[in-house]
Short mmCIF file of C-alpha atoms in Angstrom, two decimals:
data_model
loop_
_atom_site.label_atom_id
_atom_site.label_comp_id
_atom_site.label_asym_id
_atom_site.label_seq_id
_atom_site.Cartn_x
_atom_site.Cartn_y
_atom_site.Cartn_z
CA UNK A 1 40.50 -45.12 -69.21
CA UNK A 2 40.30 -42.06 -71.35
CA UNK A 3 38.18 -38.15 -71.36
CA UNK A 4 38.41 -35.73 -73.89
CA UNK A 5 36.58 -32.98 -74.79
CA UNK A 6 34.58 -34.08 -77.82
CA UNK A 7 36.09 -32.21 -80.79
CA UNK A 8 38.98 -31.17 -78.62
CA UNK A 9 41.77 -32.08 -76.74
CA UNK A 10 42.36 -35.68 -74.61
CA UNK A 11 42.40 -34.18 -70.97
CA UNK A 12 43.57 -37.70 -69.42
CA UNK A 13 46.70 -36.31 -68.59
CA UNK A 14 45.41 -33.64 -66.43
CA UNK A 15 43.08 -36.32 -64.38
CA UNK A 16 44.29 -36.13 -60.41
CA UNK A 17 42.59 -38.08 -57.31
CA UNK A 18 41.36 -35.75 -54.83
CA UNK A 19 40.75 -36.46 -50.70
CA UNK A 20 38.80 -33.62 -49.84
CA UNK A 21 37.27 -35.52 -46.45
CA UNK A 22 40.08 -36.75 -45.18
CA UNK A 23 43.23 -36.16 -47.18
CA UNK A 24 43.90 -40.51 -47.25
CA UNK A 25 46.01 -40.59 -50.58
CA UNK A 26 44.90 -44.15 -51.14
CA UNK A 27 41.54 -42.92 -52.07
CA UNK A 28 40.61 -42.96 -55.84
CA UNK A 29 36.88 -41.87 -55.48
CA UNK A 30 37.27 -38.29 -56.64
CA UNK A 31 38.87 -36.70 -59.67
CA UNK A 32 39.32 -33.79 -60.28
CA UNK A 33 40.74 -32.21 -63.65
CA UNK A 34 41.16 -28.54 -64.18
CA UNK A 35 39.98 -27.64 -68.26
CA UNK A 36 42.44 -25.84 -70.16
CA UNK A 37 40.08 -22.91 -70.41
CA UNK A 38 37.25 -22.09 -68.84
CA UNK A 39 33.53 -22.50 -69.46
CA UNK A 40 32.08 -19.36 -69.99
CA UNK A 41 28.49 -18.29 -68.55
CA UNK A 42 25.76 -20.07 -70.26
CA UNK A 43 28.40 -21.93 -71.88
CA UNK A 44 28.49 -25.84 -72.57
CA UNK A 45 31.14 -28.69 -73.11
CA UNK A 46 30.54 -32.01 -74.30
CA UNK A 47 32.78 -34.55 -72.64
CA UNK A 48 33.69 -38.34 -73.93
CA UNK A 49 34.55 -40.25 -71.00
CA UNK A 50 35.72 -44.01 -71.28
CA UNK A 51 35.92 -46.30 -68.50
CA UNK A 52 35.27 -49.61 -66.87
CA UNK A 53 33.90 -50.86 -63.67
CA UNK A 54 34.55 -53.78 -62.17
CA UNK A 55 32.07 -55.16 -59.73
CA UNK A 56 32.37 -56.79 -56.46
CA UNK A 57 30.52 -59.66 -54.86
CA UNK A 58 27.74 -58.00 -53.74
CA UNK A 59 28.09 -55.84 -50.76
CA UNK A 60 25.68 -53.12 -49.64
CA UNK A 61 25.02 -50.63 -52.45
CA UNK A 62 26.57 -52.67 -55.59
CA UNK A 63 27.78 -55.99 -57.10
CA UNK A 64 26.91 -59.75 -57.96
CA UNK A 65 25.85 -62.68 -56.34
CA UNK A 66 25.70 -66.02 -58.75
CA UNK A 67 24.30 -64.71 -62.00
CA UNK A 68 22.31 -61.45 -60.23
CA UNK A 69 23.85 -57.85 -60.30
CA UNK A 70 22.64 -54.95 -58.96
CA UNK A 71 24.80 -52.54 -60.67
CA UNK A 72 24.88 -48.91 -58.69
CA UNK A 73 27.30 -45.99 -58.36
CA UNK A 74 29.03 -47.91 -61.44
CA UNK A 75 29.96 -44.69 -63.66
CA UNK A 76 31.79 -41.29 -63.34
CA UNK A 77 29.28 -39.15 -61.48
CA UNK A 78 29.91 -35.00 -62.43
CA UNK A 79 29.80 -33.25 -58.91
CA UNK A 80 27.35 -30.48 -57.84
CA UNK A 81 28.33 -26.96 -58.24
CA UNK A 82 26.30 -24.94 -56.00
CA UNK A 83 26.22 -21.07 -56.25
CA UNK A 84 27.04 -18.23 -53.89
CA UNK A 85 23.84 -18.69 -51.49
CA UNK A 86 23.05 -22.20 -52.41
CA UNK A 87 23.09 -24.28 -49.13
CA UNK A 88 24.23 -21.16 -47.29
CA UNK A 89 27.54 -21.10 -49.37
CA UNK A 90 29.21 -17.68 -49.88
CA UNK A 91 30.82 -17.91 -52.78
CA UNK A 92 30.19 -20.92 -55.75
CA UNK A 93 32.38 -23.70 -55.76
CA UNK A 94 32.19 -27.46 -56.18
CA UNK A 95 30.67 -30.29 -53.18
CA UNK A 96 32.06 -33.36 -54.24
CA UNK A 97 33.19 -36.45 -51.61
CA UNK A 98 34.33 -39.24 -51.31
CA UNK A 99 32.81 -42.66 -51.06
CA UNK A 100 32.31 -43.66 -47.42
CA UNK A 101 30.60 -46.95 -45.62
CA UNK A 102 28.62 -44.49 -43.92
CA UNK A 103 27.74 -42.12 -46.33
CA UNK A 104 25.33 -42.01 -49.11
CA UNK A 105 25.17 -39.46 -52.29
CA UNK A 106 24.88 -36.14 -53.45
CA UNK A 107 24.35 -35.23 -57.29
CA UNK A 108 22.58 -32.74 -59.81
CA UNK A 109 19.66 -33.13 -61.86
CA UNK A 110 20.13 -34.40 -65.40
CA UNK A 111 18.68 -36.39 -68.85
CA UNK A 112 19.55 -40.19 -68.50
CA UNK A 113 19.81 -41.70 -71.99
CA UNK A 114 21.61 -45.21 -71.40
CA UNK A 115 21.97 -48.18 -73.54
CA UNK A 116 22.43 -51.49 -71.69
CA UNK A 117 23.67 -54.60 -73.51
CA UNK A 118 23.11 -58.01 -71.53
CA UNK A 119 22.80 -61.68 -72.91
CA UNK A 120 19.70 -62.20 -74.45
CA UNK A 121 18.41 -64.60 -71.70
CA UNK A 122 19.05 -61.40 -69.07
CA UNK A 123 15.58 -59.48 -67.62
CA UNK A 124 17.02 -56.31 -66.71
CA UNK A 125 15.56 -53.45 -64.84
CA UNK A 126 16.64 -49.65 -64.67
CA UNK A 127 15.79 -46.35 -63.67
CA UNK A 128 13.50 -45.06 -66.42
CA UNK A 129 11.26 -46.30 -68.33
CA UNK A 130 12.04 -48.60 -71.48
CA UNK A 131 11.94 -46.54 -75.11
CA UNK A 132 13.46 -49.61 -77.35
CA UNK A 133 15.83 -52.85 -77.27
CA UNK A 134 17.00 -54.72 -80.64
CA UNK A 135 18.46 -57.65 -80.68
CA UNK A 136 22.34 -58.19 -81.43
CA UNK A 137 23.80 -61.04 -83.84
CA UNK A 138 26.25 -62.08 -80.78
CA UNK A 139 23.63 -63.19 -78.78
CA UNK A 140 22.81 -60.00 -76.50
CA UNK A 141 20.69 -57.93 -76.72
CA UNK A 142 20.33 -54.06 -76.07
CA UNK A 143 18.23 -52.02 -73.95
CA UNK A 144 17.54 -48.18 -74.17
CA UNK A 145 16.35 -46.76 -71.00
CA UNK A 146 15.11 -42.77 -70.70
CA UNK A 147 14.43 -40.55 -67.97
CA UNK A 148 14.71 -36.71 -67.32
CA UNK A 149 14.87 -35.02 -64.24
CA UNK A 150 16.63 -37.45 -62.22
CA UNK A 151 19.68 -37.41 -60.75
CA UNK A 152 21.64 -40.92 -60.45
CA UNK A 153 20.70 -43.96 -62.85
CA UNK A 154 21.00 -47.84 -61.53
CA UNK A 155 19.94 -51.40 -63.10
CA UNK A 156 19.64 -54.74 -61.90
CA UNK A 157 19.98 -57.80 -64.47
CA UNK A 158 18.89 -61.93 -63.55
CA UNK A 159 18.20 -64.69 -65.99
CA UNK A 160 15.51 -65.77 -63.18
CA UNK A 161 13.60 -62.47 -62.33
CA UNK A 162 9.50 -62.83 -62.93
CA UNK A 163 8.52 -59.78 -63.98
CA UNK A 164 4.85 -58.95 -62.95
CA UNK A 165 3.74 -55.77 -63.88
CA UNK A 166 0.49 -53.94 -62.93
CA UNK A 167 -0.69 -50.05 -63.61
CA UNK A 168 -1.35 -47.81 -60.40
CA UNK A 169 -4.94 -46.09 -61.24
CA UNK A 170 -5.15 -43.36 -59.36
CA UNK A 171 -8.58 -42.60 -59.37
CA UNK A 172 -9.07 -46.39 -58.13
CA UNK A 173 -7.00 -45.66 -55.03
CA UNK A 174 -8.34 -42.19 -54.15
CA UNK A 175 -11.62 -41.72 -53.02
CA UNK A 176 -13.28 -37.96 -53.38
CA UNK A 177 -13.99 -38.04 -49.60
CA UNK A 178 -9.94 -38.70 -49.24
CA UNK A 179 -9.58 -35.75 -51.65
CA UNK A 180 -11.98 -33.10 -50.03
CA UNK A 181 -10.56 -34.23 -46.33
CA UNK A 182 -6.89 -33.18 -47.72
CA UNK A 183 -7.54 -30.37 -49.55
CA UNK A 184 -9.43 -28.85 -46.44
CA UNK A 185 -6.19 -30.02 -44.37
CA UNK A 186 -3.48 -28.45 -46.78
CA UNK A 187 -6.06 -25.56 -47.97
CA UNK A 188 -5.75 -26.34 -51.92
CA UNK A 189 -8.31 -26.97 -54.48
CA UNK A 190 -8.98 -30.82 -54.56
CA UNK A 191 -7.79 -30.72 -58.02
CA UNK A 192 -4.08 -29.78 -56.84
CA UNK A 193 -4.19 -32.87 -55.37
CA UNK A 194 -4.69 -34.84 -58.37
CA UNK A 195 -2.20 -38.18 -59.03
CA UNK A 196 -1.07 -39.44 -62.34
CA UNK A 197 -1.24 -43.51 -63.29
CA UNK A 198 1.86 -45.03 -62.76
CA UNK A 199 3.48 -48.11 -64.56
CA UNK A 200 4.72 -50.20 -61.59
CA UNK A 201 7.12 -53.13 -62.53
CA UNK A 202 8.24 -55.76 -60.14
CA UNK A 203 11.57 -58.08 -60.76
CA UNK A 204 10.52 -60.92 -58.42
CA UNK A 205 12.54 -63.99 -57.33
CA UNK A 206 10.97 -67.38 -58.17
CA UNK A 207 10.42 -68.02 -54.82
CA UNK A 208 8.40 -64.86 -53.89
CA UNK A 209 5.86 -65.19 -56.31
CA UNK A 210 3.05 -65.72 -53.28
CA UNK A 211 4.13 -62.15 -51.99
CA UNK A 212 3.28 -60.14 -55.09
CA UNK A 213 0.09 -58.92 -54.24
CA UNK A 214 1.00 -57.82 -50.97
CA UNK A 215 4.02 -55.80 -52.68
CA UNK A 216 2.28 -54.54 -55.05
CA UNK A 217 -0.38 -52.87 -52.03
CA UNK A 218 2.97 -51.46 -50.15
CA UNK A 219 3.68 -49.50 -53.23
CA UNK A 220 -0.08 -48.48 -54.26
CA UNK A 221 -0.73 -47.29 -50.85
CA UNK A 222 3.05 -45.59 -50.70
CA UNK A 223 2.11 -43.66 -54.08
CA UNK A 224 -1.28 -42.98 -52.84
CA UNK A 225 -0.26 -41.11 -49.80
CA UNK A 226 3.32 -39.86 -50.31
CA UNK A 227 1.52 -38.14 -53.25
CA UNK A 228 -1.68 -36.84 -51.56
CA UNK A 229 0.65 -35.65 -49.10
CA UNK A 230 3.47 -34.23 -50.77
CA UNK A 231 2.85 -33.52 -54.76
CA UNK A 232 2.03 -36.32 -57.49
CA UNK A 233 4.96 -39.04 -58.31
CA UNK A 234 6.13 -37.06 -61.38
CA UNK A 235 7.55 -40.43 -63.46
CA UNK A 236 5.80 -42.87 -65.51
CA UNK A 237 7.39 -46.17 -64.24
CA UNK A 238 8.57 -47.30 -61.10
CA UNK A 239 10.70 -50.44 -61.12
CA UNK A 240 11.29 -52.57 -58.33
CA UNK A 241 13.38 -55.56 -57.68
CA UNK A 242 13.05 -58.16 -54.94
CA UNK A 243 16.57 -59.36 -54.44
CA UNK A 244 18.08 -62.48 -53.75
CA UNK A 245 18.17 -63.63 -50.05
CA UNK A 246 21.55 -62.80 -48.90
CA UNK A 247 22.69 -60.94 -51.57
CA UNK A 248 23.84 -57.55 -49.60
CA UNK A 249 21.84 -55.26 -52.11
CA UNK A 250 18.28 -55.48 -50.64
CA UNK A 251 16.94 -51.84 -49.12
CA UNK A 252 18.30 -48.83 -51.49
CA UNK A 253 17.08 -46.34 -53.66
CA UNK A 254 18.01 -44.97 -57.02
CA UNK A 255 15.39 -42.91 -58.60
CA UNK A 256 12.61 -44.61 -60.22
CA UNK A 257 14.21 -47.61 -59.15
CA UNK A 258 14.46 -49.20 -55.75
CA UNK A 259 15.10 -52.92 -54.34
CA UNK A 260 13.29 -54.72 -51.28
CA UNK A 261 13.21 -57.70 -50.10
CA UNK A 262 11.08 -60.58 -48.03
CA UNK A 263 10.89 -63.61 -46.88
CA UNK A 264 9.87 -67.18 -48.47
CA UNK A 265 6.72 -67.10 -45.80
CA UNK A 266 6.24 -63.58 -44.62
CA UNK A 267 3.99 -63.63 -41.41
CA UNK A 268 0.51 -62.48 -42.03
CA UNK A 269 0.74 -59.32 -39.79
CA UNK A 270 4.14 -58.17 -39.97
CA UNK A 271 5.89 -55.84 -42.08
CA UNK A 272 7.72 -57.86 -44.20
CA UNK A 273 7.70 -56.49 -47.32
CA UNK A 274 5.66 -53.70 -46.72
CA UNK A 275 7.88 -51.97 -44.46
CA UNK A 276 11.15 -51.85 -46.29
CA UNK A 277 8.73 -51.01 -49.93
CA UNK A 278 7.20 -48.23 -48.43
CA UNK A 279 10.65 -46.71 -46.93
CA UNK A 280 12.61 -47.69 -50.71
CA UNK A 281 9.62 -45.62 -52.17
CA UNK A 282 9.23 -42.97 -50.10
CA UNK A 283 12.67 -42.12 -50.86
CA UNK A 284 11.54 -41.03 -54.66
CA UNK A 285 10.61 -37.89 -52.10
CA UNK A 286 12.85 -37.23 -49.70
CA UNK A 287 16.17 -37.91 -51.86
CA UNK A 288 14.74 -38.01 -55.35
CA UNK A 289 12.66 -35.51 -55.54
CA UNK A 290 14.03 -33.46 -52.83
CA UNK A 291 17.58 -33.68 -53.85
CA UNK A 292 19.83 -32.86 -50.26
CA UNK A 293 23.36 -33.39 -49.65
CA UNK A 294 23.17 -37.03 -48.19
CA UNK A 295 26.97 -36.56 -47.50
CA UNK A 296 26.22 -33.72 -44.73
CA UNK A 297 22.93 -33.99 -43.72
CA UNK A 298 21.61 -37.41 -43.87
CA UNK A 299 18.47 -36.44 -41.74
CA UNK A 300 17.15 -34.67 -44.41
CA UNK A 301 16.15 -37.84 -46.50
CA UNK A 302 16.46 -40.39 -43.97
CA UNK A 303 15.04 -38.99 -41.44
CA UNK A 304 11.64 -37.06 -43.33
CA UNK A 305 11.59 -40.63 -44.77
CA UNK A 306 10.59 -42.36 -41.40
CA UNK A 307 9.15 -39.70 -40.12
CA UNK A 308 6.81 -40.19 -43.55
CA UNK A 309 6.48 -43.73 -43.58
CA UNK A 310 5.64 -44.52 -40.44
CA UNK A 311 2.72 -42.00 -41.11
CA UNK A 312 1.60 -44.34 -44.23
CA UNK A 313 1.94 -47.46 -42.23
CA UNK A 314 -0.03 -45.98 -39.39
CA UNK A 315 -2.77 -45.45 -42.01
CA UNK A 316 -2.67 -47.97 -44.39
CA UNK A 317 -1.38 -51.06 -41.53
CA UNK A 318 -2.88 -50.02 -38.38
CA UNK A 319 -2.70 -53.78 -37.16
CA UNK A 320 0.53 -54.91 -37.79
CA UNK A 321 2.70 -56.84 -34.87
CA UNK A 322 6.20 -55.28 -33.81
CA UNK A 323 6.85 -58.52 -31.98
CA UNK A 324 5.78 -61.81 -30.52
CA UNK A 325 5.26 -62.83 -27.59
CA UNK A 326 5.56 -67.08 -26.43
CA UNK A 327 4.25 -67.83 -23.00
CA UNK A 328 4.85 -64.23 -21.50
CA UNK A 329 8.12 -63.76 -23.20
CA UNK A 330 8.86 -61.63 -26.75
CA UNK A 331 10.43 -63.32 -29.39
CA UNK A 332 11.88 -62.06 -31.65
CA UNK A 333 10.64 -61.82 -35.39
CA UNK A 334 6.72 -62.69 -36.66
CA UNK A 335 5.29 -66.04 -36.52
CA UNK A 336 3.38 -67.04 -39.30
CA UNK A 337 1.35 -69.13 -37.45
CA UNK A 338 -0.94 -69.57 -34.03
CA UNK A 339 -0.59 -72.48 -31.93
CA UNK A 340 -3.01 -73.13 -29.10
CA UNK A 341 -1.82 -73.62 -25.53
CA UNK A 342 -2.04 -77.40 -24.34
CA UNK A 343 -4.51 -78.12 -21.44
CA UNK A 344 -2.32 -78.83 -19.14
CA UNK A 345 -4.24 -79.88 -15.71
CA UNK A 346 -1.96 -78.07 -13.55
CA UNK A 347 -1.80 -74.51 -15.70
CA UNK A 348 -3.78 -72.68 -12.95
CA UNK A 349 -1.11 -73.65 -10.24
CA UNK A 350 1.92 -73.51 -12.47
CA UNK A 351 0.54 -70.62 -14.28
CA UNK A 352 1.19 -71.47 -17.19
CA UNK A 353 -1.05 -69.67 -19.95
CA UNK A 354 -3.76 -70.63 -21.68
CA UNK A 355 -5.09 -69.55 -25.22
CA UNK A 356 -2.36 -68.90 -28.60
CA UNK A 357 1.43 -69.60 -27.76
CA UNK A 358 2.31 -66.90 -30.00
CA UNK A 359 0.59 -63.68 -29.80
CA UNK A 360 1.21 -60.21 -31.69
CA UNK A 361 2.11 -56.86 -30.01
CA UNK A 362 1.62 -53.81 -31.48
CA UNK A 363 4.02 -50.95 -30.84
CA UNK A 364 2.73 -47.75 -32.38
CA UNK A 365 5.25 -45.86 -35.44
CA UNK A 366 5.00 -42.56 -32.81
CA UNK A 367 6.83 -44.32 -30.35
CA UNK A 368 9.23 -47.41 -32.26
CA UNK A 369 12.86 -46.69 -32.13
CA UNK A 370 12.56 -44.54 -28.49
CA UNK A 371 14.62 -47.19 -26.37
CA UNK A 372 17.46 -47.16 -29.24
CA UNK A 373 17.49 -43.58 -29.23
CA UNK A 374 17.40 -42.90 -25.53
CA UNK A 375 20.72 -45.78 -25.38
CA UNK A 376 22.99 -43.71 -27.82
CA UNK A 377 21.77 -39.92 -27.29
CA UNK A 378 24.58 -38.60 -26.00
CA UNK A 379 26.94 -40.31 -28.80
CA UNK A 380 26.47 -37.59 -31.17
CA UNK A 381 25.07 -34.35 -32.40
CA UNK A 382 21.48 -35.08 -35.21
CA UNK A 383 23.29 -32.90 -37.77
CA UNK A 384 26.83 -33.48 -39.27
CA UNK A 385 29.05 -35.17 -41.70
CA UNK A 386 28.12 -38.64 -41.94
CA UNK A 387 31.26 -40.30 -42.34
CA UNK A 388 31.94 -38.29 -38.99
CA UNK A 389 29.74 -40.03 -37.06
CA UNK A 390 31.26 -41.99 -33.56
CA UNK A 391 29.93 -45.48 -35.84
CA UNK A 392 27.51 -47.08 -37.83
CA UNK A 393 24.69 -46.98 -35.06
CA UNK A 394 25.00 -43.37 -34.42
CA UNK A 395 24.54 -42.74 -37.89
CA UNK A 396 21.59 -44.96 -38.03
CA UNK A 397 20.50 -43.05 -35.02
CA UNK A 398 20.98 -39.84 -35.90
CA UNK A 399 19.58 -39.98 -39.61
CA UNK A 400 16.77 -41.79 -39.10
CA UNK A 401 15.19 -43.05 -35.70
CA UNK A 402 16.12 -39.51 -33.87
CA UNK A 403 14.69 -37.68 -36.83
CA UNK A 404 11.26 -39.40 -37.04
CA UNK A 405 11.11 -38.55 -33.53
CA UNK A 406 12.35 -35.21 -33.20
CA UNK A 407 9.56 -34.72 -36.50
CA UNK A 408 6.42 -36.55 -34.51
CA UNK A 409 7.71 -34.31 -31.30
CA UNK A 410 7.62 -31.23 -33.84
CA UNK A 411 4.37 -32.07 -35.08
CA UNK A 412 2.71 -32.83 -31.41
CA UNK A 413 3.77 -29.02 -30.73
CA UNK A 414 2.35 -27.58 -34.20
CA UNK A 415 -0.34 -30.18 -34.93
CA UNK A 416 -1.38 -32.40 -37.50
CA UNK A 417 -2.66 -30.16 -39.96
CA UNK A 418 -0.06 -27.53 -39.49
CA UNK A 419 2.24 -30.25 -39.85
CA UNK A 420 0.96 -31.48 -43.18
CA UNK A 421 1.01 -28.13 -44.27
CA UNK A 422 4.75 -27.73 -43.26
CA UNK A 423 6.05 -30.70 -44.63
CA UNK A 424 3.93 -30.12 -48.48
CA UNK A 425 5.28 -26.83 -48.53
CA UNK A 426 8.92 -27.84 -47.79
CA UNK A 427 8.47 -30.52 -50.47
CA UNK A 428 6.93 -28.08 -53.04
CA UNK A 429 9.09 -25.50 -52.58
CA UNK A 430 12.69 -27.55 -52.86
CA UNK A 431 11.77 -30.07 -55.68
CA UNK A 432 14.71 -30.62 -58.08
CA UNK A 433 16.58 -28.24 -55.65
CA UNK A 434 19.51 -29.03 -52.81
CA UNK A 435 17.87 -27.20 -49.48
CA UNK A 436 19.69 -27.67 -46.23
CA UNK A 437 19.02 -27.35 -42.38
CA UNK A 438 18.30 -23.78 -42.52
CA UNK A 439 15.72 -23.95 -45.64
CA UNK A 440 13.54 -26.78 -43.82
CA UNK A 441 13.40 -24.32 -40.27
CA UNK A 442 12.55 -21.34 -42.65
CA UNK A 443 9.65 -23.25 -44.31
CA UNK A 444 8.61 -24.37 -40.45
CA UNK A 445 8.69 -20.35 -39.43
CA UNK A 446 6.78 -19.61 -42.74
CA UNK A 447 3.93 -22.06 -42.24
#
């Protein structure tokens, strides 16, 4: 609607949409406006920008459903101006793209200080944690939500979330055998390995209630490990909302802030929720913490993200079922329940089998994915634009299932504990930073 330098001059005149992907003048998703002077070194400029955003129905990354909104990628987002070096650039200059289906987000580290005014009956949830709210005389009330070092911001708001929250305890979660067997692995002092207590909040739907506790252990044992692994979880809160069935906006991240999603009657030994909560967190690494050009290299989250989960879920779920079979035959999905073959008196000549009619198989995290990836190999190259991709599988593909493979290949070459070492290192060395391609193989010829 309006931006002006504060103190200065209205620069809404000088506003112009950019295409700088794939020159389609319909696109309004960058805008670029050239100041009338420039910004010296070391210099600052405060900007007022007005604006509104109107949502959609909900549709993968954003929008409403009923009286539920997930509200992401909802304000003005400054580009990233990388220096001459910086992601193997050779002179400075500004990465900035457009919004694609396939695509996810790129952005720089900043303070978040965000007021959020809702009705009064409205449980919201945000990236951050919560500093103050006050109620208004028109019947809303406002939030004020807080976080540094973070580089996006997202809420969710429902009349009908139950909010359960419960404290992560480090010290309750580690053991000091688990501590001496990692330091030995990653050859630190046990005390570099040392967490910090974390306020998790869940936003559950009315109908989940049952599945708390198992939530809550897919984020405990995602914190536990990511952090062992990889460095401490550096925030005080992590919020987490279980959204509506249907409502397009399950399975994202936003830092601090992530949403999931389950079933009414999630079978005993599947992965449902843990699965998707322990991918949704262990982006707070790979993507939060780590911040890489999702644009260009998707692998670089994505794919360190399943390579890494499947890790936790091979140690904290090692009896989990991938499938079901029913009389010989795999069906799809997990049954919540066994049901005993019926004695039939002619099931040794007929062959029909005895014992459960549903029964789980087990397909091990080093392997899952390997038939999808050997069907669409040849569709593209692992590393490139993502909105360049051939389609939607080959992205899916080629930022996560080929990565977490090509990363369990790498580490069945280097071993385990070379491995470890690799992927801490990489972590450590590029938090709050934008690596690339080439700054993950150094740290691999390093270690």
């Amino acid at each position: 609607d309006k931006i002006q330098i504060v103190g200065g001059p209205d620069l809404t005149a000088l506003q112009a949409f950019v295409h700088p992907d794939d020159d389609n003048a319909s696109d309004q998703t960058v805008m670029r406006i050239v100041l009338p002077r420039p910004i010296p070194p070391h210099g600052t400029i405060e900007l007022a920008v007005n604006f509104t955003s109107k949502l959609p129905r909900a549709v993968a990354r954003s929008g409403f459903e009923g009286d539920y909104f997930l509200i992401a990628q909802w304000f003005p987002k400054i580009g990233v101006y990388e220096g001459p070096g910086e992601r193997d650039r050779q002179q400075g200059g500004w990465n900035c793209h457009q919004y694609h289906a396939n695509t996810e987000f790129y952005a720089d580290y900043g303070v978040y200080d965000v007021d959020l005014t809702v009705p009064s009956n409205y449980i919201v949830g945000a990236t951050g944690y919560r500093r103050g709210s006050r109620h208004n005389t028109d019947g809303t009330i406002t939030y004020n939500q807080y976080q540094e070092d973070v580089h996006d911001f997202a809420w969710a708001a429902s009349p009908r979330f139950l909010v359960d929250q419960r404290a992560f305890d480090w010290r309750l979660e580690v053991t000091a055998d688990e501590l001496q067997q990692w330091a030995k692995i990653l050859n630190v002092a046990p005390d570099q390995l040392a967490l910090r207590n974390v306020d998790v909040i869940f936003l559950l739907e009315p109908g989940h209630r049952n599945v708390a506790d198992r939530y809550f252990r897919a984020v405990f044992n995602a914190m536990k490990y990511f952090g062992l692994w990889y460095g401490q979880y550096p925030y005080d809160t992590m919020t987490i909302v279980d959204v509506p069935r249907h409502s397009a906006t399950c399975c994202m991240e936003y830092p601090t802030f992530i949403t999931v999603g389950t079933y009414f009657w999630p079978a005993e030994h599947g992965l449902s929720p843990e699965g998707v909560t322990v991918h949704e967190f262990g982006h707070q690494f790979w993507y939060g913490l780590v911040g890489n050009n999702e644009f260009e290299e998707a692998w670089l989250d994505e794919g360190f993200n399943t390579y890494s989960d499947g890790k936790v879920i091979d140690v904290a779920y090692p009896y989990h079922c991938s499938y079901n079979n029913s009389l010989g035959m795999p069906v799809p999905g997990f049954s919540w329940f066994q049901v005993p073959a019926p004695a039939f008196p002619f099931a040794g000549v007929l062959g029909v089998p005895v014992g459960p009619l549903f029964s789980c198989v087990q397909s091990p995290e080093r392997t899952a994915g390997r038939g999808f990836y050997l069907d669409h190999v040849k569709d593209d190259d692992l590393v490139r634009n993502g909105w360049q991709y051939l389609n939607g599988p080959s992205y899916g593909l080629n930022s996560y299932t080929r990565v977490g493979l090509t990363l369990r290949t790498l580490e069945s070459y280097l071993g385990e504990d070379v491995m470890a070492r690799v992927m801490r290192t990489y972590h450590q060395g590029w938090r709050y930073r934008h690596p690339d391609t080439r700054d993950f193989i150094a740290v691999v010829n390093e270690v």
